[in-house]
Short mmCIF file of N, CA and C in Angstrom, two decimals:
data_model
loop_
_atom_site.label_atom_id
_atom_site.label_comp_id
_atom_site.label_asym_id
_atom_site.label_seq_id
_atom_site.Cartn_x
_atom_site.Cartn_y
_atom_site.Cartn_z
N MET N 9 -27.90 -13.18 -13.45
CA MET N 9 -27.68 -12.25 -14.31
C MET N 9 -26.91 -10.63 -13.48
N ARG N 10 -27.12 -10.54 -12.14
CA ARG N 10 -27.20 -9.57 -11.49
C ARG N 10 -25.87 -9.08 -11.36
N HIS N 11 -24.91 -10.03 -11.60
CA HIS N 11 -23.46 -9.40 -11.12
C HIS N 11 -22.88 -8.33 -11.55
N ALA N 12 -23.32 -7.77 -12.74
CA ALA N 12 -22.57 -6.45 -13.08
C ALA N 12 -23.64 -5.62 -14.18
N LEU N 13 -24.47 -5.41 -13.56
CA LEU N 13 -25.42 -4.42 -14.56
C LEU N 13 -24.70 -3.33 -15.06
N ALA N 14 -24.17 -2.48 -14.22
CA ALA N 14 -23.45 -1.39 -14.32
C ALA N 14 -22.12 -1.66 -15.64
N LEU N 15 -21.53 -2.79 -15.30
CA LEU N 15 -20.23 -2.80 -15.97
C LEU N 15 -20.86 -3.47 -17.57
N SER N 16 -21.98 -4.15 -17.39
CA SER N 16 -22.55 -4.39 -18.84
C SER N 16 -22.97 -3.20 -19.43
N LEU N 17 -23.68 -2.39 -18.81
CA LEU N 17 -24.04 -1.29 -19.59
C LEU N 17 -22.84 -0.41 -20.37
N MET N 18 -21.91 -0.37 -19.62
CA MET N 18 -20.81 0.30 -19.93
C MET N 18 -19.99 -0.35 -21.07
N CYS N 19 -19.93 -1.56 -20.67
CA CYS N 19 -19.28 -2.22 -22.21
C CYS N 19 -20.26 -2.32 -23.26
N ALA N 20 -21.56 -2.58 -23.01
CA ALA N 20 -22.14 -1.92 -24.36
C ALA N 20 -21.87 -0.70 -25.07
N ALA N 21 -21.94 0.07 -24.04
CA ALA N 21 -21.49 1.75 -24.56
C ALA N 21 -20.39 1.72 -25.54
N THR N 22 -19.55 0.82 -24.61
CA THR N 22 -18.13 1.09 -25.49
C THR N 22 -18.20 0.51 -26.74
N LEU N 23 -18.86 -0.88 -26.82
CA LEU N 23 -18.79 -1.76 -27.69
C LEU N 23 -19.29 -1.01 -29.03
N VAL N 24 -20.89 -0.13 -28.87
CA VAL N 24 -21.45 0.42 -29.92
C VAL N 24 -20.56 1.86 -30.34
N ALA N 25 -19.60 2.01 -29.40
CA ALA N 25 -18.97 3.15 -29.89
C ALA N 25 -17.65 2.70 -30.77
N CYS N 26 -17.03 1.47 -30.33
CA CYS N 26 -16.28 0.88 -31.07
C CYS N 26 -16.42 0.14 -32.30
N GLY N 27 -17.82 -0.16 -32.34
CA GLY N 27 -18.27 -1.07 -33.68
C GLY N 27 -18.04 -2.38 -33.65
N GLY N 28 -18.10 -2.97 -32.11
CA GLY N 28 -18.18 -4.23 -31.95
C GLY N 28 -17.03 -4.69 -31.09
N ASN N 29 -16.52 -5.85 -31.05
CA ASN N 29 -15.48 -6.46 -30.12
C ASN N 29 -14.10 -6.37 -30.57
N ALA N 30 -13.90 -6.03 -31.90
CA ALA N 30 -12.36 -5.99 -32.35
C ALA N 30 -11.92 -4.56 -31.77
N PRO N 31 -10.75 -4.70 -31.13
CA PRO N 31 -9.91 -3.74 -30.85
C PRO N 31 -9.82 -2.24 -31.75
N PRO N 32 -9.84 -1.07 -31.12
CA PRO N 32 -10.12 0.09 -32.09
C PRO N 32 -8.53 0.21 -32.47
N ALA N 33 -8.68 0.88 -33.87
CA ALA N 33 -7.32 1.28 -34.53
C ALA N 33 -6.93 2.40 -33.77
N PRO N 34 -5.83 2.82 -33.85
CA PRO N 34 -5.51 4.24 -33.38
C PRO N 34 -6.21 5.26 -34.17
N SER N 35 -6.60 5.45 -35.32
CA SER N 35 -7.18 6.36 -36.09
C SER N 35 -8.61 6.33 -36.13
N SER N 36 -9.07 4.98 -35.32
CA SER N 36 -10.67 5.04 -35.27
C SER N 36 -11.14 6.00 -34.37
N GLY N 37 -10.56 6.94 -33.46
CA GLY N 37 -11.14 7.52 -32.71
C GLY N 37 -11.91 7.12 -31.33
N SER N 38 -11.88 5.88 -31.33
CA SER N 38 -12.27 5.18 -30.28
C SER N 38 -10.86 4.94 -29.20
N ALA N 39 -11.05 4.96 -28.17
CA ALA N 39 -9.98 4.87 -27.13
C ALA N 39 -9.33 3.72 -26.15
N ALA N 40 -10.59 2.40 -26.42
CA ALA N 40 -9.72 1.64 -25.51
C ALA N 40 -10.47 0.43 -25.81
N ALA N 41 -9.80 -0.90 -25.44
CA ALA N 41 -10.37 -1.91 -25.25
C ALA N 41 -11.62 -2.04 -24.41
N SER N 42 -12.32 -2.87 -24.47
CA SER N 42 -13.52 -2.69 -23.72
C SER N 42 -13.46 -3.82 -22.70
N GLN N 43 -12.85 -4.84 -22.85
CA GLN N 43 -12.51 -6.15 -22.02
C GLN N 43 -12.38 -5.74 -20.51
N GLU N 44 -13.04 -6.66 -19.63
CA GLU N 44 -13.01 -6.41 -18.00
C GLU N 44 -11.52 -7.08 -17.71
N ALA N 45 -10.96 -6.72 -16.86
CA ALA N 45 -9.90 -7.33 -15.90
C ALA N 45 -10.72 -8.16 -14.68
N VAL N 46 -10.51 -9.50 -14.46
CA VAL N 46 -11.15 -10.15 -13.54
C VAL N 46 -10.23 -10.82 -12.31
N SER N 47 -10.56 -10.96 -11.39
CA SER N 47 -9.62 -11.45 -10.58
C SER N 47 -10.42 -12.43 -9.43
N ARG N 48 -10.30 -13.72 -9.31
CA ARG N 48 -11.29 -14.55 -8.33
C ARG N 48 -10.48 -15.01 -7.35
N ILE N 49 -10.94 -14.93 -6.19
CA ILE N 49 -10.17 -15.83 -5.26
C ILE N 49 -11.35 -16.30 -4.28
N GLY N 50 -11.68 -17.52 -4.20
CA GLY N 50 -12.50 -18.24 -3.51
C GLY N 50 -13.80 -17.87 -4.56
N ASP N 51 -14.80 -17.70 -3.67
CA ASP N 51 -16.14 -17.41 -4.56
C ASP N 51 -16.10 -15.87 -4.42
N VAL N 52 -15.26 -14.74 -4.36
CA VAL N 52 -15.10 -13.56 -4.70
C VAL N 52 -14.52 -13.25 -5.68
N THR N 53 -15.39 -12.38 -6.64
CA THR N 53 -14.81 -12.02 -8.10
C THR N 53 -14.87 -10.46 -8.16
N ILE N 54 -13.68 -10.29 -8.52
CA ILE N 54 -13.54 -8.70 -8.59
C ILE N 54 -13.51 -8.17 -10.12
N ARG N 55 -14.14 -7.39 -10.49
CA ARG N 55 -14.26 -6.99 -12.09
C ARG N 55 -13.77 -5.48 -12.18
N ALA N 56 -13.08 -5.05 -13.13
CA ALA N 56 -12.51 -3.75 -13.24
C ALA N 56 -12.55 -3.74 -14.60
N SER N 57 -12.97 -2.20 -15.06
CA SER N 57 -13.20 -1.79 -16.34
C SER N 57 -12.48 -0.54 -16.53
N ALA N 58 -11.83 -0.04 -17.39
CA ALA N 58 -11.31 1.11 -17.55
C ALA N 58 -11.86 1.73 -18.99
N ILE N 59 -12.83 3.01 -18.74
CA ILE N 59 -13.47 3.12 -20.09
C ILE N 59 -13.29 4.78 -20.06
N PRO N 60 -12.88 4.98 -21.75
CA PRO N 60 -13.05 6.70 -21.69
C PRO N 60 -14.22 7.09 -21.71
N THR N 61 -14.61 8.20 -20.85
CA THR N 61 -15.96 8.46 -20.46
C THR N 61 -16.40 9.37 -21.61
N ALA N 62 -15.85 9.61 -22.72
CA ALA N 62 -16.50 10.27 -23.98
C ALA N 62 -17.02 9.08 -24.68
N THR N 63 -16.94 7.60 -24.70
CA THR N 63 -17.62 6.64 -25.17
C THR N 63 -19.07 6.22 -24.48
N LEU N 64 -19.00 6.96 -23.24
CA LEU N 64 -20.30 6.42 -22.49
C LEU N 64 -21.39 7.42 -22.95
N SER N 65 -22.60 6.81 -22.95
CA SER N 65 -23.96 7.28 -23.41
C SER N 65 -23.89 8.68 -22.16
N GLU N 66 -25.04 9.54 -22.70
CA GLU N 66 -25.07 10.71 -21.77
C GLU N 66 -25.80 10.32 -20.60
N GLN N 67 -26.87 9.51 -20.75
CA GLN N 67 -27.45 8.64 -19.80
C GLN N 67 -26.75 7.94 -18.86
N ILE N 68 -25.72 7.51 -19.11
CA ILE N 68 -24.74 6.36 -18.09
C ILE N 68 -23.98 7.82 -17.36
N ALA N 69 -23.43 8.44 -18.32
CA ALA N 69 -22.56 9.58 -17.57
C ALA N 69 -23.54 10.22 -16.45
N THR N 70 -24.51 10.84 -16.87
CA THR N 70 -25.22 11.31 -15.71
C THR N 70 -25.68 10.60 -14.56
N GLN N 71 -26.36 9.29 -14.92
CA GLN N 71 -26.43 8.39 -13.83
C GLN N 71 -25.07 8.03 -12.81
N TYR N 72 -23.97 7.98 -13.33
CA TYR N 72 -22.84 8.05 -12.63
C TYR N 72 -22.43 9.24 -12.30
N GLY N 73 -22.82 10.31 -12.47
CA GLY N 73 -22.27 11.77 -12.04
C GLY N 73 -20.96 12.14 -12.72
N ILE N 74 -20.71 11.55 -13.96
CA ILE N 74 -19.48 11.77 -14.43
C ILE N 74 -19.39 12.38 -15.83
N ALA N 75 -18.56 13.48 -16.01
CA ALA N 75 -18.92 14.21 -17.30
C ALA N 75 -17.87 13.36 -18.56
N ARG N 76 -18.66 13.97 -19.53
CA ARG N 76 -18.08 13.01 -20.81
C ARG N 76 -16.58 13.85 -21.45
N ALA N 77 -15.48 13.29 -21.52
CA ALA N 77 -14.44 13.92 -22.08
C ALA N 77 -13.80 13.22 -22.95
N ASP N 78 -13.01 13.85 -23.63
CA ASP N 78 -11.98 12.77 -24.55
C ASP N 78 -10.67 12.62 -24.09
N ASN N 79 -10.59 13.02 -22.84
CA ASN N 79 -9.21 13.03 -22.16
C ASN N 79 -9.48 12.62 -20.66
N THR N 80 -10.49 11.86 -20.22
CA THR N 80 -10.92 11.65 -19.17
C THR N 80 -11.35 9.85 -19.07
N VAL N 81 -10.96 9.28 -18.32
CA VAL N 81 -11.09 7.69 -18.38
C VAL N 81 -11.68 7.34 -16.89
N MET N 82 -12.81 6.67 -17.14
CA MET N 82 -13.35 6.03 -15.65
C MET N 82 -13.07 4.42 -15.34
N LEU N 83 -12.62 4.30 -14.20
CA LEU N 83 -12.53 2.95 -13.61
C LEU N 83 -13.66 2.55 -12.66
N LEU N 84 -13.96 1.68 -13.39
CA LEU N 84 -15.30 0.95 -12.52
C LEU N 84 -14.91 -0.55 -12.17
N ILE N 85 -15.12 -0.72 -10.90
CA ILE N 85 -14.67 -1.84 -9.87
C ILE N 85 -16.20 -2.44 -9.17
N GLY N 86 -16.16 -3.67 -9.46
CA GLY N 86 -17.17 -4.33 -8.72
C GLY N 86 -16.60 -5.78 -8.25
N VAL N 87 -17.18 -5.99 -7.10
CA VAL N 87 -16.74 -6.97 -5.96
C VAL N 87 -17.81 -7.91 -5.91
N ARG N 88 -17.97 -9.13 -5.87
CA ARG N 88 -19.52 -9.86 -6.06
C ARG N 88 -18.70 -11.14 -5.10
N GLN N 89 -19.80 -11.62 -4.53
CA GLN N 89 -19.25 -12.77 -3.81
C GLN N 89 -20.58 -14.04 -4.36
N GLY N 90 -20.27 -15.33 -4.90
CA GLY N 90 -21.04 -16.20 -4.93
C GLY N 90 -21.01 -16.49 -6.65
N SER N 91 -21.71 -17.04 -6.99
CA SER N 91 -21.82 -17.68 -8.65
C SER N 91 -22.45 -16.52 -9.52
N ASP N 92 -22.60 -16.72 -11.11
CA ASP N 92 -22.88 -15.81 -11.54
C ASP N 92 -24.67 -15.51 -11.57
N ALA N 93 -25.12 -16.79 -11.22
CA ALA N 93 -26.75 -16.75 -10.87
C ALA N 93 -27.12 -15.90 -9.54
N GLN N 94 -26.11 -15.98 -8.62
CA GLN N 94 -26.71 -15.96 -7.40
C GLN N 94 -25.43 -14.96 -6.65
N GLU N 95 -24.81 -13.65 -7.28
CA GLU N 95 -24.22 -13.26 -6.88
C GLU N 95 -24.55 -11.60 -5.93
N THR N 96 -23.81 -11.42 -4.89
CA THR N 96 -23.95 -10.55 -3.84
C THR N 96 -23.06 -9.55 -3.88
N ALA N 97 -23.48 -8.18 -4.18
CA ALA N 97 -22.23 -7.21 -4.34
C ALA N 97 -21.71 -7.06 -2.52
N LEU N 98 -20.26 -6.94 -2.51
CA LEU N 98 -19.76 -7.03 -1.41
C LEU N 98 -19.14 -5.57 -1.25
N PRO N 99 -19.55 -4.98 -0.09
CA PRO N 99 -18.90 -3.67 0.34
C PRO N 99 -17.14 -3.67 0.65
N ALA N 100 -16.47 -2.72 0.03
CA ALA N 100 -14.91 -2.69 0.16
C ALA N 100 -14.44 -1.46 0.39
N ARG N 101 -13.21 -1.54 0.66
CA ARG N 101 -12.53 -0.17 0.37
C ARG N 101 -11.78 -0.23 -0.74
N ILE N 102 -11.56 0.75 -1.87
CA ILE N 102 -10.74 0.36 -3.03
C ILE N 102 -9.70 1.42 -2.96
N THR N 103 -8.65 1.36 -3.24
CA THR N 103 -7.76 2.20 -3.61
C THR N 103 -7.20 1.77 -5.12
N ALA N 104 -6.99 2.75 -5.64
CA ALA N 104 -6.59 2.56 -7.20
C ALA N 104 -5.38 3.56 -7.47
N THR N 105 -4.30 3.10 -8.68
CA THR N 105 -3.54 4.05 -9.03
C THR N 105 -3.15 3.92 -10.52
N ALA N 106 -3.10 4.82 -11.30
CA ALA N 106 -2.54 4.65 -12.85
C ALA N 106 -1.66 5.37 -12.72
N THR N 107 -0.71 4.41 -13.62
CA THR N 107 0.56 4.72 -14.13
C THR N 107 0.72 5.21 -15.38
N ASP N 108 1.16 6.31 -16.17
CA ASP N 108 1.28 6.41 -17.41
C ASP N 108 2.64 5.82 -18.33
N LEU N 109 2.81 5.87 -19.68
CA LEU N 109 4.12 5.59 -20.16
C LEU N 109 5.07 6.26 -19.82
N ARG N 110 5.19 7.68 -19.31
CA ARG N 110 6.03 8.49 -18.70
C ARG N 110 6.50 8.09 -17.42
N GLY N 111 5.91 7.01 -16.77
CA GLY N 111 5.90 6.69 -15.05
C GLY N 111 5.33 7.38 -14.23
N ARG N 112 4.64 8.47 -14.50
CA ARG N 112 3.94 9.37 -13.57
C ARG N 112 2.66 8.53 -13.13
N GLN N 113 2.99 8.51 -11.77
CA GLN N 113 1.66 8.10 -11.23
C GLN N 113 0.33 8.96 -10.52
N HIS N 114 -0.70 8.58 -10.89
CA HIS N 114 -1.98 9.14 -10.48
C HIS N 114 -2.80 8.72 -9.74
N PRO N 115 -2.96 8.97 -8.30
CA PRO N 115 -4.07 8.20 -7.60
C PRO N 115 -5.63 8.66 -7.97
N ILE N 116 -6.20 7.70 -7.99
CA ILE N 116 -7.67 7.86 -8.42
C ILE N 116 -8.76 7.56 -7.20
N GLU N 117 -9.20 8.70 -7.10
CA GLU N 117 -10.21 8.49 -5.75
C GLU N 117 -11.43 7.73 -6.03
N MET N 118 -11.76 6.88 -5.67
CA MET N 118 -12.77 5.89 -5.69
C MET N 118 -13.86 6.27 -4.77
N ARG N 119 -15.27 6.11 -5.17
CA ARG N 119 -16.27 6.65 -4.49
C ARG N 119 -17.49 5.53 -4.83
N GLU N 120 -18.19 5.01 -3.99
CA GLU N 120 -19.42 4.18 -4.01
C GLU N 120 -20.76 4.61 -5.10
N LEU N 121 -20.90 3.47 -5.81
CA LEU N 121 -22.04 3.82 -6.72
C LEU N 121 -23.06 2.83 -6.64
N ARG N 122 -24.21 3.62 -6.12
CA ARG N 122 -25.34 2.19 -5.69
C ARG N 122 -26.33 2.27 -6.84
N SER N 123 -26.46 1.22 -7.60
CA SER N 123 -27.98 1.13 -8.17
C SER N 123 -28.61 -0.12 -7.92
N GLY N 124 -29.84 0.24 -6.90
CA GLY N 124 -30.93 -0.96 -6.78
C GLY N 124 -29.96 -1.51 -5.74
N ASP N 125 -29.64 -2.93 -5.74
CA ASP N 125 -29.10 -3.67 -4.90
C ASP N 125 -27.21 -3.94 -5.42
N LEU N 126 -27.51 -3.19 -6.39
CA LEU N 126 -25.81 -3.32 -7.02
C LEU N 126 -24.92 -2.20 -6.51
N LEU N 127 -23.76 -2.45 -5.88
CA LEU N 127 -22.74 -1.48 -5.50
C LEU N 127 -21.49 -1.93 -6.28
N ASP N 128 -21.07 -0.90 -6.97
CA ASP N 128 -19.80 -0.61 -7.61
C ASP N 128 -18.97 0.50 -6.81
N TYR N 129 -17.77 0.70 -7.65
CA TYR N 129 -16.72 1.63 -6.99
C TYR N 129 -16.28 2.31 -8.46
N VAL N 130 -16.48 3.55 -8.41
CA VAL N 130 -15.86 4.41 -9.49
C VAL N 130 -15.00 5.61 -9.20
N GLY N 131 -13.92 5.87 -10.34
CA GLY N 131 -13.53 7.00 -10.10
C GLY N 131 -12.90 7.61 -11.56
N THR N 132 -12.21 8.79 -11.79
CA THR N 132 -11.60 9.01 -12.72
C THR N 132 -10.39 9.42 -12.96
N ILE N 133 -9.88 9.69 -14.03
CA ILE N 133 -8.47 10.30 -14.39
C ILE N 133 -8.46 10.79 -15.38
N ASP N 134 -7.69 11.87 -15.69
CA ASP N 134 -7.23 12.37 -16.82
C ASP N 134 -5.94 11.95 -17.42
N ILE N 135 -6.06 11.82 -18.72
CA ILE N 135 -4.95 11.29 -19.41
C ILE N 135 -4.72 12.09 -20.87
N SER N 136 -3.28 11.66 -21.41
CA SER N 136 -3.22 12.29 -22.32
C SER N 136 -2.73 11.47 -23.51
N PRO N 137 -4.14 11.18 -24.29
CA PRO N 137 -4.24 10.06 -25.42
C PRO N 137 -2.95 10.56 -26.36
N PRO N 138 -2.33 9.59 -27.20
CA PRO N 138 -2.17 8.34 -27.31
C PRO N 138 -1.78 7.89 -25.65
N ASP N 139 -2.03 7.09 -25.23
CA ASP N 139 -1.03 6.51 -24.06
C ASP N 139 -1.28 4.75 -23.72
N THR N 140 -0.68 4.38 -22.72
CA THR N 140 -1.01 3.09 -22.22
C THR N 140 -0.79 3.43 -20.78
N VAL N 141 -1.94 2.98 -19.89
CA VAL N 141 -2.02 3.40 -18.54
C VAL N 141 -2.01 1.79 -18.04
N ARG N 142 -1.44 1.83 -16.73
CA ARG N 142 -1.24 0.54 -15.94
C ARG N 142 -1.86 0.93 -14.77
N PHE N 143 -2.83 0.13 -14.30
CA PHE N 143 -3.79 0.42 -13.06
C PHE N 143 -3.66 -0.77 -12.39
N ASP N 144 -3.47 -0.35 -11.01
CA ASP N 144 -2.95 -0.94 -9.84
C ASP N 144 -4.02 -0.88 -8.71
N VAL N 145 -4.87 -1.83 -8.49
CA VAL N 145 -6.04 -1.68 -7.31
C VAL N 145 -5.81 -2.82 -6.36
N THR N 146 -6.29 -2.28 -5.28
CA THR N 146 -5.98 -2.96 -3.83
C THR N 146 -7.61 -2.86 -3.53
N VAL N 147 -8.09 -3.97 -3.11
CA VAL N 147 -9.50 -4.10 -2.78
C VAL N 147 -9.37 -4.75 -1.10
N VAL N 148 -9.87 -3.87 -0.17
CA VAL N 148 -10.00 -4.52 1.23
C VAL N 148 -11.20 -4.85 1.40
N ARG N 149 -11.89 -6.07 1.56
CA ARG N 149 -13.21 -6.16 1.86
C ARG N 149 -13.27 -6.30 3.31
N GLU N 150 -14.72 -6.14 4.14
CA GLU N 150 -15.02 -6.05 5.21
C GLU N 150 -14.42 -7.24 5.84
N GLY N 151 -13.77 -7.08 7.08
CA GLY N 151 -13.10 -8.43 7.71
C GLY N 151 -11.83 -8.46 7.36
N GLY N 152 -11.44 -7.52 6.50
CA GLY N 152 -9.94 -7.26 6.29
C GLY N 152 -9.01 -8.01 5.09
N ALA N 153 -9.76 -8.75 4.58
CA ALA N 153 -9.16 -9.64 3.31
C ALA N 153 -8.62 -8.73 2.17
N THR N 154 -7.50 -8.84 1.71
CA THR N 154 -7.05 -7.86 0.84
C THR N 154 -6.89 -8.49 -0.47
N SER N 155 -7.01 -7.89 -1.96
CA SER N 155 -6.75 -8.74 -3.00
C SER N 155 -6.12 -7.66 -3.70
N GLN N 156 -5.37 -7.79 -4.63
CA GLN N 156 -4.74 -6.90 -5.57
C GLN N 156 -4.75 -7.14 -6.92
N MET N 157 -4.97 -6.37 -7.70
CA MET N 157 -5.22 -6.51 -9.46
C MET N 157 -4.29 -5.53 -9.64
N GLN N 158 -3.57 -5.83 -11.32
CA GLN N 158 -3.05 -4.93 -11.67
C GLN N 158 -3.51 -5.31 -13.42
N PHE N 159 -3.77 -4.34 -14.19
CA PHE N 159 -3.93 -4.62 -15.86
C PHE N 159 -3.53 -3.03 -16.56
N THR N 160 -3.38 -3.31 -17.67
CA THR N 160 -3.17 -2.32 -18.49
C THR N 160 -4.18 -2.01 -19.63
N ARG N 161 -4.09 -0.98 -19.81
CA ARG N 161 -5.01 -0.65 -21.18
C ARG N 161 -4.39 0.80 -22.09
N ASP N 162 -5.10 0.61 -23.48
CA ASP N 162 -4.18 1.55 -24.41
C ASP N 162 -5.29 2.57 -24.47
N PHE N 163 -5.24 3.88 -24.82
CA PHE N 163 -6.07 5.09 -24.96
C PHE N 163 -5.68 5.62 -26.16
N TYR N 164 -6.50 5.85 -27.04
CA TYR N 164 -6.15 6.67 -28.52
C TYR N 164 -7.14 7.82 -28.56
N PRO N 165 -6.66 8.64 -29.50
CA PRO N 165 -7.51 10.01 -29.32
C PRO N 165 -8.65 9.69 -30.43
N ARG N 166 -9.69 10.31 -30.12
CA ARG N 166 -11.01 10.36 -31.06
C ARG N 166 -11.23 11.08 -32.12
#
């Protein structure tokens, strides 16, 4: 279960803020669904979450070096190899772009985030809720293997 401690912590923080697994209503004040986008290629799994930073606990935001704000979204990417019981974090070069409903593209500067033997990648973007944002992610692993994923999340004002 080592595969995504950081992702689990953030999903838990989001679920607490959302009041469970149900998607938030626009008037609820919560900003996004908490489900992960997952891509599997052979024994490599890429997990991505886009989470409003205002829903993070103060402890997690401090640990990740991210300011909590109503108009900021954190993109968290984990690249793992192996089975759930024996996953190993893989180093990679991550590039990401967010595109809002108006068609404006926003590059997301990704940085490494280490916690023990876990390695994740994190970046933030500013948004203007309500908005639907499409994330385009390219992962280049050591050795040059390239994977791409695309997913969309809705964000609402708090």
